[in-house]
Coordinates of N, CA and C and ligand atoms in Angstrom, one line a residue:
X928 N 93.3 122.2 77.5 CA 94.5 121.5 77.9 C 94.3 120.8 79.2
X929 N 93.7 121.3 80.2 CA 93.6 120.8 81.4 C 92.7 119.2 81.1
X930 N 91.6 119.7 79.8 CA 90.6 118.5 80.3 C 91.5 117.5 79.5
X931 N 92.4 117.6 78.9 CA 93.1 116.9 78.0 C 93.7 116.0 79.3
X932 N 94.6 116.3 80.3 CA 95.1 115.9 81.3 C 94.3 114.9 81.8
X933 N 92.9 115.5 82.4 CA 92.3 114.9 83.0 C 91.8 113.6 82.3
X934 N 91.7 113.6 80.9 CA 91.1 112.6 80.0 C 92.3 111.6 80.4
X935 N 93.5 111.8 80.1 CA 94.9 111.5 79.6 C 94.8 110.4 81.1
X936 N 94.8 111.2 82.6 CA 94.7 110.3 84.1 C 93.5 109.5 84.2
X937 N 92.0 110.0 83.5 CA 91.6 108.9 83.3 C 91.9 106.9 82.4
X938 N 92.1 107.6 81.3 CA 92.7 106.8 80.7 C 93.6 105.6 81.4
X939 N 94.9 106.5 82.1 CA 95.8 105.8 82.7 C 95.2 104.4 83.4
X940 N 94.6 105.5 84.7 CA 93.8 105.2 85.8 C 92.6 103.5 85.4
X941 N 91.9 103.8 84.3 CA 91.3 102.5 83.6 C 92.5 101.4 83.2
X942 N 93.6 102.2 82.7 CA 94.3 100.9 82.5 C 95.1 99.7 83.4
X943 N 95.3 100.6 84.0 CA 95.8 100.4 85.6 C 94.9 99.2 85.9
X944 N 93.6 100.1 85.8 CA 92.7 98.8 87.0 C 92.2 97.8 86.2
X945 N 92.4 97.7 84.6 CA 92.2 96.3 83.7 C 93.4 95.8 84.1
X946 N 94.3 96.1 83.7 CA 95.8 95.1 84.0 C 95.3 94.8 85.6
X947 N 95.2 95.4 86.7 CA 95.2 94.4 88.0 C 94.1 93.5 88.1
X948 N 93.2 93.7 87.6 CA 92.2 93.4 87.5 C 92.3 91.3 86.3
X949 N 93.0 92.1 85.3 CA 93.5 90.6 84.5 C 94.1 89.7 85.3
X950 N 95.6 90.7 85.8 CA 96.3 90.0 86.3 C 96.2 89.3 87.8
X951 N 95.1 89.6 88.8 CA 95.4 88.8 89.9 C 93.7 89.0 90.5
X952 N 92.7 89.5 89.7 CA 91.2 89.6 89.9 C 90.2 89.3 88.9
X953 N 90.6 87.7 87.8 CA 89.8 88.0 86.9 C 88.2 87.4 87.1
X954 N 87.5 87.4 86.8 CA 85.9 87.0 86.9 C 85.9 85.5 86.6
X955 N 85.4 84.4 86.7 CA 84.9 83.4 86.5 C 83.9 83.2 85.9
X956 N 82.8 82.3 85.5 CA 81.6 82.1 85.0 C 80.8 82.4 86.4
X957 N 81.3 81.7 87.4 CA 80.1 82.3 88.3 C 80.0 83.4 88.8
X958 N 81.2 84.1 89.0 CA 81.0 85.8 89.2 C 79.9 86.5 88.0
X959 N 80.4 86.5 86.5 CA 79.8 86.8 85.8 C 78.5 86.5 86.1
X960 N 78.0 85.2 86.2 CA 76.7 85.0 86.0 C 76.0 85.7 87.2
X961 N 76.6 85.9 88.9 CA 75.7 86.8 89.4 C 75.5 88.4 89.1
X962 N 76.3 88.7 88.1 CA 76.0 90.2 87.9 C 74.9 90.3 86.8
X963 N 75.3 89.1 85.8 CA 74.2 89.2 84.9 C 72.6 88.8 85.0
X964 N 72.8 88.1 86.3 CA 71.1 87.8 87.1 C 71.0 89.0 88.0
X965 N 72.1 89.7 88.1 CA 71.2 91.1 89.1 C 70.6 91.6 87.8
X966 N 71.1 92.0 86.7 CA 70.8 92.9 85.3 C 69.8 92.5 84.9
X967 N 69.4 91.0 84.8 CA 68.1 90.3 84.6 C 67.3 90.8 85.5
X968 N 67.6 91.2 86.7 CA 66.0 90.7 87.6 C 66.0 92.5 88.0
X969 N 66.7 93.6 87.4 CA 66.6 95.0 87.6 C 67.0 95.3 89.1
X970 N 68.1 94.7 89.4 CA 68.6 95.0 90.4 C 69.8 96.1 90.5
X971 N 70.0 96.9 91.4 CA 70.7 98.4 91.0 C 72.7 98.1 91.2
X972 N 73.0 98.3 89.9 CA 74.7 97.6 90.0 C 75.8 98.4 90.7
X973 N 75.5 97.9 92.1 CA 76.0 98.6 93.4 C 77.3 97.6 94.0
X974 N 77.4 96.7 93.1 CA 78.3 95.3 93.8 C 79.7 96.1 94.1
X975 N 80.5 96.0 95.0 CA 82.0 96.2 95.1 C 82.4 95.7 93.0
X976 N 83.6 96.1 93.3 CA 84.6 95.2 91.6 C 85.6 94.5 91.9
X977 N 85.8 94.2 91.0 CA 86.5 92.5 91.3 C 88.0 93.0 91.9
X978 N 88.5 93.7 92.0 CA 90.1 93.9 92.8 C 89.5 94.0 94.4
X979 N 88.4 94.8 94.6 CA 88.1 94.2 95.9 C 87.4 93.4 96.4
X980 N 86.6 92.3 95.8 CA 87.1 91.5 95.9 C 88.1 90.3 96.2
X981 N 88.8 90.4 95.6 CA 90.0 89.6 95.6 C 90.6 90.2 96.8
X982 N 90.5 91.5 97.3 CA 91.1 92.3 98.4 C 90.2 91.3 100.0
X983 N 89.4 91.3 99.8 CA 88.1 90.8 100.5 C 88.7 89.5 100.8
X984 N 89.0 88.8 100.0 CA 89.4 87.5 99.8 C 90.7 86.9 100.6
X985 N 91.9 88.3 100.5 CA 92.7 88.2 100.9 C 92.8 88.9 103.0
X986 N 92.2 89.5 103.2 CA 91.6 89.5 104.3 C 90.8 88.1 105.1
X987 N 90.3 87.8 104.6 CA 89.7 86.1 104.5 C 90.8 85.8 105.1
X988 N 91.7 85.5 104.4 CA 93.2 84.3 104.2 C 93.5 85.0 105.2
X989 N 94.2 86.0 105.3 CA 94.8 86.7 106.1 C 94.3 86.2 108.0
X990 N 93.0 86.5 108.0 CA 92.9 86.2 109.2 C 92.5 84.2 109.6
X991 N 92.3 83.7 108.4 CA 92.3 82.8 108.1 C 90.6 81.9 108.8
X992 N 90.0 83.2 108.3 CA 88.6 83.0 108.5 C 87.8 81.6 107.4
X993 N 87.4 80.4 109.0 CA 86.4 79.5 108.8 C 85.0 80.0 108.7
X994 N 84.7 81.3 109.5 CA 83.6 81.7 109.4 C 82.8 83.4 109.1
X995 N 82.4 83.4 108.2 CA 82.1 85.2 107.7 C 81.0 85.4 107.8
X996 N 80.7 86.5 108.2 CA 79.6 87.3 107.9 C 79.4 88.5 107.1
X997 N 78.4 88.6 106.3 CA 78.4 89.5 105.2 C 77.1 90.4 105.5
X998 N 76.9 91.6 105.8 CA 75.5 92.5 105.9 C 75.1 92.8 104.8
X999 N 74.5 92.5 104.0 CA 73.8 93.3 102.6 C 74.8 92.5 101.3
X1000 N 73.5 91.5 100.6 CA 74.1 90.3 100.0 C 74.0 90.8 98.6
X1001 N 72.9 91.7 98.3 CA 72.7 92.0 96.5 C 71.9 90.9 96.4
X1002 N 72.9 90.6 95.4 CA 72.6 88.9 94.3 C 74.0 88.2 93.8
X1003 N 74.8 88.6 95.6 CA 76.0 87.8 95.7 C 77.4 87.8 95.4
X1004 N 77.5 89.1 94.2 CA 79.0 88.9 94.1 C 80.1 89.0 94.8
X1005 N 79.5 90.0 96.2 CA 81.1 90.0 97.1 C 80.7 88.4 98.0
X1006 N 79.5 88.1 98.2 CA 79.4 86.9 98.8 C 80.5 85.5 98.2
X1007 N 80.2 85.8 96.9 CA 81.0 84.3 96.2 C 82.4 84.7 96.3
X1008 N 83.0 85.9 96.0 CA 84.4 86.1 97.0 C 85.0 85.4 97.8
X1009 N 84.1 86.0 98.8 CA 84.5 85.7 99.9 C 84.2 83.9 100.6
X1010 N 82.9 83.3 100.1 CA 82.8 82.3 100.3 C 84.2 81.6 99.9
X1011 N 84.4 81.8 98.6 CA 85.8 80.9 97.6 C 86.8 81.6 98.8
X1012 N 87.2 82.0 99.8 CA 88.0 82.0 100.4 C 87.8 81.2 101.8
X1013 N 86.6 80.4 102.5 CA 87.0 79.7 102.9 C 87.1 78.1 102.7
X1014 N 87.8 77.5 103.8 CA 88.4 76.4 104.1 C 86.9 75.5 103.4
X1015 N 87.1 73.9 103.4 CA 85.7 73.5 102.9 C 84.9 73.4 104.0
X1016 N 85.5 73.1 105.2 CA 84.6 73.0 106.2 C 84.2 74.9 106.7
X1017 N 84.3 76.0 106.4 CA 83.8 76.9 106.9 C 82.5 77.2 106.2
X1018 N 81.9 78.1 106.5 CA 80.8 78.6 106.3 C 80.8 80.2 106.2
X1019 N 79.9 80.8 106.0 CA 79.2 82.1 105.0 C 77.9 82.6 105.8
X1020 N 77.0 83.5 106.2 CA 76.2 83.6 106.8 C 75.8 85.1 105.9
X1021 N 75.3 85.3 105.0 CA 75.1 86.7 104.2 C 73.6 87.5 104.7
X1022 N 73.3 88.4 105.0 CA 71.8 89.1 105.3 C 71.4 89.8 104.2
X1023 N 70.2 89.5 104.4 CA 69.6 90.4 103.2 C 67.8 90.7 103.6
X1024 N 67.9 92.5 103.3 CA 66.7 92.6 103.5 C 65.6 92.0 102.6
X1025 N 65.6 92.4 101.3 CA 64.6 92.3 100.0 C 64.8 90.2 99.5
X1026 N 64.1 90.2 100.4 CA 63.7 88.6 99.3 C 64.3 88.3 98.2
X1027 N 63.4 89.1 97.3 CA 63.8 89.1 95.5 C 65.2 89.3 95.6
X1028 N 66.0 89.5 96.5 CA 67.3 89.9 96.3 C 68.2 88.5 96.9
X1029 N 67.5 87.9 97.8 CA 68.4 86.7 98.7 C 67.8 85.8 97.2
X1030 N 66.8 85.7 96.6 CA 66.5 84.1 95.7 C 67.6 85.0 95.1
X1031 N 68.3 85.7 94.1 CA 68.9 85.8 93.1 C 70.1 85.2 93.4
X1032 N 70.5 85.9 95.0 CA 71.8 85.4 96.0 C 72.1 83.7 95.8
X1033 N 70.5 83.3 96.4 CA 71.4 81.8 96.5 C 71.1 81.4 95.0
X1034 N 70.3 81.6 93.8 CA 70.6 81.2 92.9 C 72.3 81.8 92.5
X1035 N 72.6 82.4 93.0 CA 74.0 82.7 92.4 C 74.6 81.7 92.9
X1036 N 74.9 81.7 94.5 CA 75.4 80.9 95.3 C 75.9 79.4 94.4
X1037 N 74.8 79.2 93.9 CA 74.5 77.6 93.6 C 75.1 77.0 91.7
X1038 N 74.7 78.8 91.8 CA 75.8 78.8 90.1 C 77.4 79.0 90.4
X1039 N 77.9 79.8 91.2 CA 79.2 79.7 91.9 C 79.4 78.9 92.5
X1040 N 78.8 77.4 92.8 CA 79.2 76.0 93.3 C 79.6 76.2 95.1
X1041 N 79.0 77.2 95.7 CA 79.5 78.4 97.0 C 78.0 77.9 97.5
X1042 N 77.1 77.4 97.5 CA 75.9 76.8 98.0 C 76.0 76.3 99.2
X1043 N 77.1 75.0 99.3 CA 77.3 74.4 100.6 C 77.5 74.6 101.6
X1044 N 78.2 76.0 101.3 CA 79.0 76.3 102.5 C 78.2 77.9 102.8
X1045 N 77.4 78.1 102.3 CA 76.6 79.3 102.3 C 75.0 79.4 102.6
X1046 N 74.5 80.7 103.7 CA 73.3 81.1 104.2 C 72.9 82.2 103.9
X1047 N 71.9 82.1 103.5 CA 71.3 83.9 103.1 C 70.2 83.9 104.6
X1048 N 69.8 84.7 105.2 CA 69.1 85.4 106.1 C 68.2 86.6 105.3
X1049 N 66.8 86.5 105.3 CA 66.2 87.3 104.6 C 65.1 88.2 105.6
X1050 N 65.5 89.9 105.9 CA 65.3 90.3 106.5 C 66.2 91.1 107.1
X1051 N 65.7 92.4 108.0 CA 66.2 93.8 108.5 C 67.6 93.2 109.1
X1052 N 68.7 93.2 108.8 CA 70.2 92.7 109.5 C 69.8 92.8 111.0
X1053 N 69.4 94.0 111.3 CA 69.5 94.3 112.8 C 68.4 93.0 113.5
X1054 N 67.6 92.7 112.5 CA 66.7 91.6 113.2 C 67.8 90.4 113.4
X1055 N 68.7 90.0 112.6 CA 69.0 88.6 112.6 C 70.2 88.7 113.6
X1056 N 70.9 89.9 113.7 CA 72.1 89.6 114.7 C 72.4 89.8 115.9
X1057 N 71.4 89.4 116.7 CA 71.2 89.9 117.7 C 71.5 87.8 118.2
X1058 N 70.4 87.1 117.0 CA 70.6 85.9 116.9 C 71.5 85.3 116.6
X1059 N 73.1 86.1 115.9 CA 74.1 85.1 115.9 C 75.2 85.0 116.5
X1060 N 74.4 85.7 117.8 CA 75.7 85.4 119.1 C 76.1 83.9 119.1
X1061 N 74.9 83.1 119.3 CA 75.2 81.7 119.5 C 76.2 81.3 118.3
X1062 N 76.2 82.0 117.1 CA 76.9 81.2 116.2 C 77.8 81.7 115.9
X1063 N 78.4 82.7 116.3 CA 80.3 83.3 116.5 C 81.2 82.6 117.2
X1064 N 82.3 82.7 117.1 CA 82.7 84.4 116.7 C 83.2 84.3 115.4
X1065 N 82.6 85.7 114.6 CA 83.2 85.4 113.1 C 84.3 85.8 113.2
X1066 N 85.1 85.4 111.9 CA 86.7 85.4 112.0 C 86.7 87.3 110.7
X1067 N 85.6 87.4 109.6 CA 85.2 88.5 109.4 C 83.8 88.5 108.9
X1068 N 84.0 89.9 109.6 CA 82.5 90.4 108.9 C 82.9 91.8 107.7
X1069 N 81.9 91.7 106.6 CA 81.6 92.5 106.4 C 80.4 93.2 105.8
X1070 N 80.4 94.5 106.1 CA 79.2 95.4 106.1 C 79.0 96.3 104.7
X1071 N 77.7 96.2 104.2 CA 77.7 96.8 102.9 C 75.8 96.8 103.0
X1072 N 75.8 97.3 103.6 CA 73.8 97.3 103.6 C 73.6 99.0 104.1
X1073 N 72.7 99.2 104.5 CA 72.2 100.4 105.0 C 73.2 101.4 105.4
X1074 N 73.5 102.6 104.8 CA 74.4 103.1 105.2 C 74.3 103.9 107.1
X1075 N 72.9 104.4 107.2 CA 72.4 105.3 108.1 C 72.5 103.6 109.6
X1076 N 72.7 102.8 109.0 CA 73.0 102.0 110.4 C 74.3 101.3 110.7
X1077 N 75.3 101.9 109.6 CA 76.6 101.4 109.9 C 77.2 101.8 111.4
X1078 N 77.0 102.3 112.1 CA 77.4 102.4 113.8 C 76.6 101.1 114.1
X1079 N 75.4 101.2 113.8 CA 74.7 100.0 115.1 C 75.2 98.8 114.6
X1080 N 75.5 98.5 113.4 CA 75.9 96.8 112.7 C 77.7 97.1 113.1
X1081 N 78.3 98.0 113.6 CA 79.5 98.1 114.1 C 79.8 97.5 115.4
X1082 N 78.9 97.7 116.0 CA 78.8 97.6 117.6 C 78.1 96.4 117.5
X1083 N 76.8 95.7 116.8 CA 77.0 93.8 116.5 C 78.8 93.1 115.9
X1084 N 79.3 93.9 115.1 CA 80.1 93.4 114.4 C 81.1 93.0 115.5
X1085 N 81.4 94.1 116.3 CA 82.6 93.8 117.7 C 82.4 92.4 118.4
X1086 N 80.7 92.7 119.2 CA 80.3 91.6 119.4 C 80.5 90.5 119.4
X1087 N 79.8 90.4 117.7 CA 80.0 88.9 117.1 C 81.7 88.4 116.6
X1088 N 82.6 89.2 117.4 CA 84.3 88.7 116.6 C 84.8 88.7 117.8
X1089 N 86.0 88.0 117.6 CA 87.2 87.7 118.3 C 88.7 88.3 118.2
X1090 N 89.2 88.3 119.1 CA 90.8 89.1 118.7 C 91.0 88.5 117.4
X1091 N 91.6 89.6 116.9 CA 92.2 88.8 115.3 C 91.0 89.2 114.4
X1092 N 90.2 89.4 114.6 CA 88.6 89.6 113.5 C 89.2 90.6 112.7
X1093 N 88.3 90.6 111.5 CA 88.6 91.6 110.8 C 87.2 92.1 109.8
X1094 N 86.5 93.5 110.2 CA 85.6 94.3 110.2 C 85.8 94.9 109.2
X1095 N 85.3 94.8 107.7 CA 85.6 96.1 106.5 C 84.1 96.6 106.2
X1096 N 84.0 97.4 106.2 CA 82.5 98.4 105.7 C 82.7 99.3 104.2
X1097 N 82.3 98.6 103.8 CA 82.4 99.6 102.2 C 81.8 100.9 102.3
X1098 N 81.7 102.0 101.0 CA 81.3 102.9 100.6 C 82.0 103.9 102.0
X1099 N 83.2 103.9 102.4 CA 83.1 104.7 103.7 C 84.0 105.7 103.6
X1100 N 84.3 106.0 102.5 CA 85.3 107.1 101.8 C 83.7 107.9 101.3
X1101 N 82.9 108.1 100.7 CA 82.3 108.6 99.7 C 81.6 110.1 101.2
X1102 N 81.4 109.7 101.9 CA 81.1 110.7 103.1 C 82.0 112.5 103.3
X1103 N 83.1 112.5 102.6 CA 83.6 113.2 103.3 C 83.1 114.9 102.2
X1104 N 82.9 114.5 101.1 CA 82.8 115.7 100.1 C 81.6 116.6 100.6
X1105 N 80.7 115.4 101.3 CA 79.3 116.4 101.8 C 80.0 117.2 103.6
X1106 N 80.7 116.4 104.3 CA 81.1 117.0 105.2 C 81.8 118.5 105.4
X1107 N 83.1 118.4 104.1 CA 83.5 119.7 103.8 C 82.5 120.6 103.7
X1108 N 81.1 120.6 102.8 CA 80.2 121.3 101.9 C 79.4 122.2 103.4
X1109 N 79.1 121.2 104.2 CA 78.6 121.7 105.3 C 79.9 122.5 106.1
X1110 N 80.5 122.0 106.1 CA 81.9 123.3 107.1 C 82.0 124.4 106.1
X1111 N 81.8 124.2 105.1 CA 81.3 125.5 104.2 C 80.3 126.1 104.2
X1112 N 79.3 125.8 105.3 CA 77.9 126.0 105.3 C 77.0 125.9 104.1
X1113 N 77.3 124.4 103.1 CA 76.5 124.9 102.2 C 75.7 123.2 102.5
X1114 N 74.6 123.1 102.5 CA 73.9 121.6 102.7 C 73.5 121.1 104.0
X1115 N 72.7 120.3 104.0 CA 72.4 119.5 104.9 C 73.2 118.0 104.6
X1116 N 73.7 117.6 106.1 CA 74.2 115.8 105.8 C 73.0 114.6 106.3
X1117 N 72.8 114.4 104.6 CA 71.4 112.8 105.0 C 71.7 111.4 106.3
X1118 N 70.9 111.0 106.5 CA 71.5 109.8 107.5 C 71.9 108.8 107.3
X1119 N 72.3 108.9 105.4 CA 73.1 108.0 105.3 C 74.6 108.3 105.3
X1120 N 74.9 109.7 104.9 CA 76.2 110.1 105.0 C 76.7 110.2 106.6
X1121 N 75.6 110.8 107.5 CA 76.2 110.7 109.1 C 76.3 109.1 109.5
X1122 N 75.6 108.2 109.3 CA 76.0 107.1 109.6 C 77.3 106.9 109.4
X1123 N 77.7 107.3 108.4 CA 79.4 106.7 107.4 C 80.4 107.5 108.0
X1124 N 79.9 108.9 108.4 CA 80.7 109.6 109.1 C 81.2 109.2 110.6
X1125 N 80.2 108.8 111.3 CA 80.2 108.2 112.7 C 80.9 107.3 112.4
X1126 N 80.8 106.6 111.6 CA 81.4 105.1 111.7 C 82.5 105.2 111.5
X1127 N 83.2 106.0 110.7 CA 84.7 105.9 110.9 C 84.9 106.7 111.8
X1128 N 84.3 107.7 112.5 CA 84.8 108.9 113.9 C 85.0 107.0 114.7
X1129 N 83.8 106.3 114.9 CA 83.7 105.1 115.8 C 85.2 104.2 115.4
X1130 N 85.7 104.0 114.3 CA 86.4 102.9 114.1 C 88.3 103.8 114.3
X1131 N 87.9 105.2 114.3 CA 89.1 105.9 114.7 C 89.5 105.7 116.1
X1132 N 88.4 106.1 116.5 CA 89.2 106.1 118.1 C 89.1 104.5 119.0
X1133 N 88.4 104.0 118.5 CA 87.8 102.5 119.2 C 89.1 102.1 120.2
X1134 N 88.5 101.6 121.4 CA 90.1 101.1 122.0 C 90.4 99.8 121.4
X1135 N 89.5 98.8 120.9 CA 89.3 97.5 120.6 C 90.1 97.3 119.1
X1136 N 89.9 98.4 118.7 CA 90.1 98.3 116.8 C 91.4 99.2 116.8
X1137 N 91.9 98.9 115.6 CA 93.0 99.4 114.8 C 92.5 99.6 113.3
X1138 N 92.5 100.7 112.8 CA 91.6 101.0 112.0 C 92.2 101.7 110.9
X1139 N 91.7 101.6 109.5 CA 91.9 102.5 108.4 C 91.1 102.6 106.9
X1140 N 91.0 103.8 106.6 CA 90.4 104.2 105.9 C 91.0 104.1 104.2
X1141 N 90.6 103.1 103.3 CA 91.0 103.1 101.8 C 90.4 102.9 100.7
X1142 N 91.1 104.1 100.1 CA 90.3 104.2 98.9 C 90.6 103.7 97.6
X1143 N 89.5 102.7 97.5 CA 89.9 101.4 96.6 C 88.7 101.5 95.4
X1144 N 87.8 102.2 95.2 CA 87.3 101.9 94.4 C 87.4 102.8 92.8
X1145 N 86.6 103.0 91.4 CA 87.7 102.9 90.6 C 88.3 104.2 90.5
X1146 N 87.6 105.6 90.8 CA 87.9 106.5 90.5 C 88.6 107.0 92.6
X1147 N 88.8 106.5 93.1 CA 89.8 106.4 94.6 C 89.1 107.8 95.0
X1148 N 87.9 107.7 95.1 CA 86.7 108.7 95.7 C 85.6 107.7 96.7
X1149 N 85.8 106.4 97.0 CA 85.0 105.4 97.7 C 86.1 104.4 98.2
X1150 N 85.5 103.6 98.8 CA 86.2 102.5 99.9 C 86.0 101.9 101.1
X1151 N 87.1 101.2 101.0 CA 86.5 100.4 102.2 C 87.2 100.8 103.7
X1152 N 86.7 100.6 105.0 CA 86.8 101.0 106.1 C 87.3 99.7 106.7
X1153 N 88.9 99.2 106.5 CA 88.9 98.1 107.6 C 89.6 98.0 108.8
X1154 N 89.2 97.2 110.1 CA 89.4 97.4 111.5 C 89.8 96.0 111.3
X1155 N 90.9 95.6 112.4 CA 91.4 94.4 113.0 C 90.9 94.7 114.1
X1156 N 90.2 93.6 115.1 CA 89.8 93.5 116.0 C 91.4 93.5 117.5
X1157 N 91.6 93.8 118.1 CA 92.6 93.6 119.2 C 92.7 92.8 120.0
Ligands
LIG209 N1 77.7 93.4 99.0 C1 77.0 93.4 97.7 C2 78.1 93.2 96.7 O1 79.0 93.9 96.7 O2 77.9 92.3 95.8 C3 76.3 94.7 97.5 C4 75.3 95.0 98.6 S1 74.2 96.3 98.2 C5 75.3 97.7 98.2 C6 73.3 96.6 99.6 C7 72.3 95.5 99.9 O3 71.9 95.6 101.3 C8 71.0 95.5 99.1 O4 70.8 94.3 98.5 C9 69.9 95.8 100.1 O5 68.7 95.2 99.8 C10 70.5 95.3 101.4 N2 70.0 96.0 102.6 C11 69.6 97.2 102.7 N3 69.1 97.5 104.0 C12 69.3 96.3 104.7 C13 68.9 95.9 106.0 N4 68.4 96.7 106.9 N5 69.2 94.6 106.3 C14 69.8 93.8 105.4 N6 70.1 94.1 104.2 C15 69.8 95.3 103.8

């Protein structure tokens, strides 16, 4: 009976996120085609999904960002998002450690028609932003690379923005099941889960930020961590 329930909320729960998903997040040819060149080149299908996305997008608008920054690019699909959300004269600035991963990016880029107005950076984030003081203030950034350095790319992220910025870090819900496990004394917490932990302890109290925690992805066990700058 019970798994019957549970089958019955899954169910729902899928339907739910096809209908929002048809109705106000549907895929294009060029979204599609960067998921299916990550699948080609065996890259691991870690992308956000298309409602956030479109969520991404609308944060864009919202702050009415000419200029973004992205930490940790894949092979682009939250990049082409977010690009298709700005202005034609704004720009895109995405980092990426693994090479093989920035060619698939801008080959995506360039299949999503998102080319012109887009930069891949190839290499350790922490190397490149130290160098894009000169080229802020972004209007958003966001963070989706290393989890165990989400504090240090928090404290670039402040940096590189202006009042009004807007800072989302994914995967920032998924931290908390190992946290309990340990106040249960059962486990150790890896440095990718303390990073994620810190980073929202950092984005709770921050005097600079206004901050919250949501759980958007499909099974509402993951999410994004977004701060408006002050
Ligand atoms: N934002 C992408 C999307 O939703 O389409 C997914 C990004 S994936 C979760 C994380 C990416 O960050 C990987 O491509 C990985 O190679 C990259 N990465 C990991 N460590 C990094 C670092 N130190 N600097 C820059 N990129 C890094």
């Amino acid at each position: 009976m019970a798994d019957e329930i549970v089958e019955q909320q899954t169910a729902l729960r899928q339907r739910i996120e096809a209908t929002i998903t048809g109705m106000f997040a549907p895929e294009d040819e060029g979204l599609r085609h960067s998921l299916q060149a990550a699948k080609e080149h065996g890259l691991p299908e870690i992308q956000i999904n298309p409602i956030q996305g479109k969520l991404l997008q609308l944060f864009a608008k919202a702050c009415q960002a000419r200029q973004i920054l992205e930490i940790g690019s894949l092979a682009g699909y939250s990049g082409i998002w977010l690009a298709r959300a700005l202005p034609a004269d704004g720009h895109m600035i995405t980092l990426e450690l693994n090479p093989k991963h920035a060619e698939v990016v801008r080959a995506s880029f360039a299949q999503a028609g998102v080319a012109e107005r887009t930069e891949v950076l190839v290499g350790p984030a922490m190397q490149h932003l130290p160098e894009l003081v000169e080229r802020g203030p972004f209007d958003l950034i966001f963070i989706d690379a290393d989890k165990a350095s989400y504090p240090a790319y928090l404290e670039w992220a402040i940096k590189l923005s202006r009042s009004g910025s807007i800072i989302i870090a994914d995967n920032c819900v998924r931290c908390f099941p190992a946290l309990w496990a340990q106040e249960d004394r059962q486990g150790e917490i890896d440095a990718d889960t303390q990073g994620l932990l810190k980073y929202n302890q950092l984005t709770k109290d921050h005097p600079e930020l206004t901050s919250l925690l949501l759980a958007n992805d499909e099974d509402y066990t993951d999410g994004f961590n977004v701060s408006v700058v002050k």
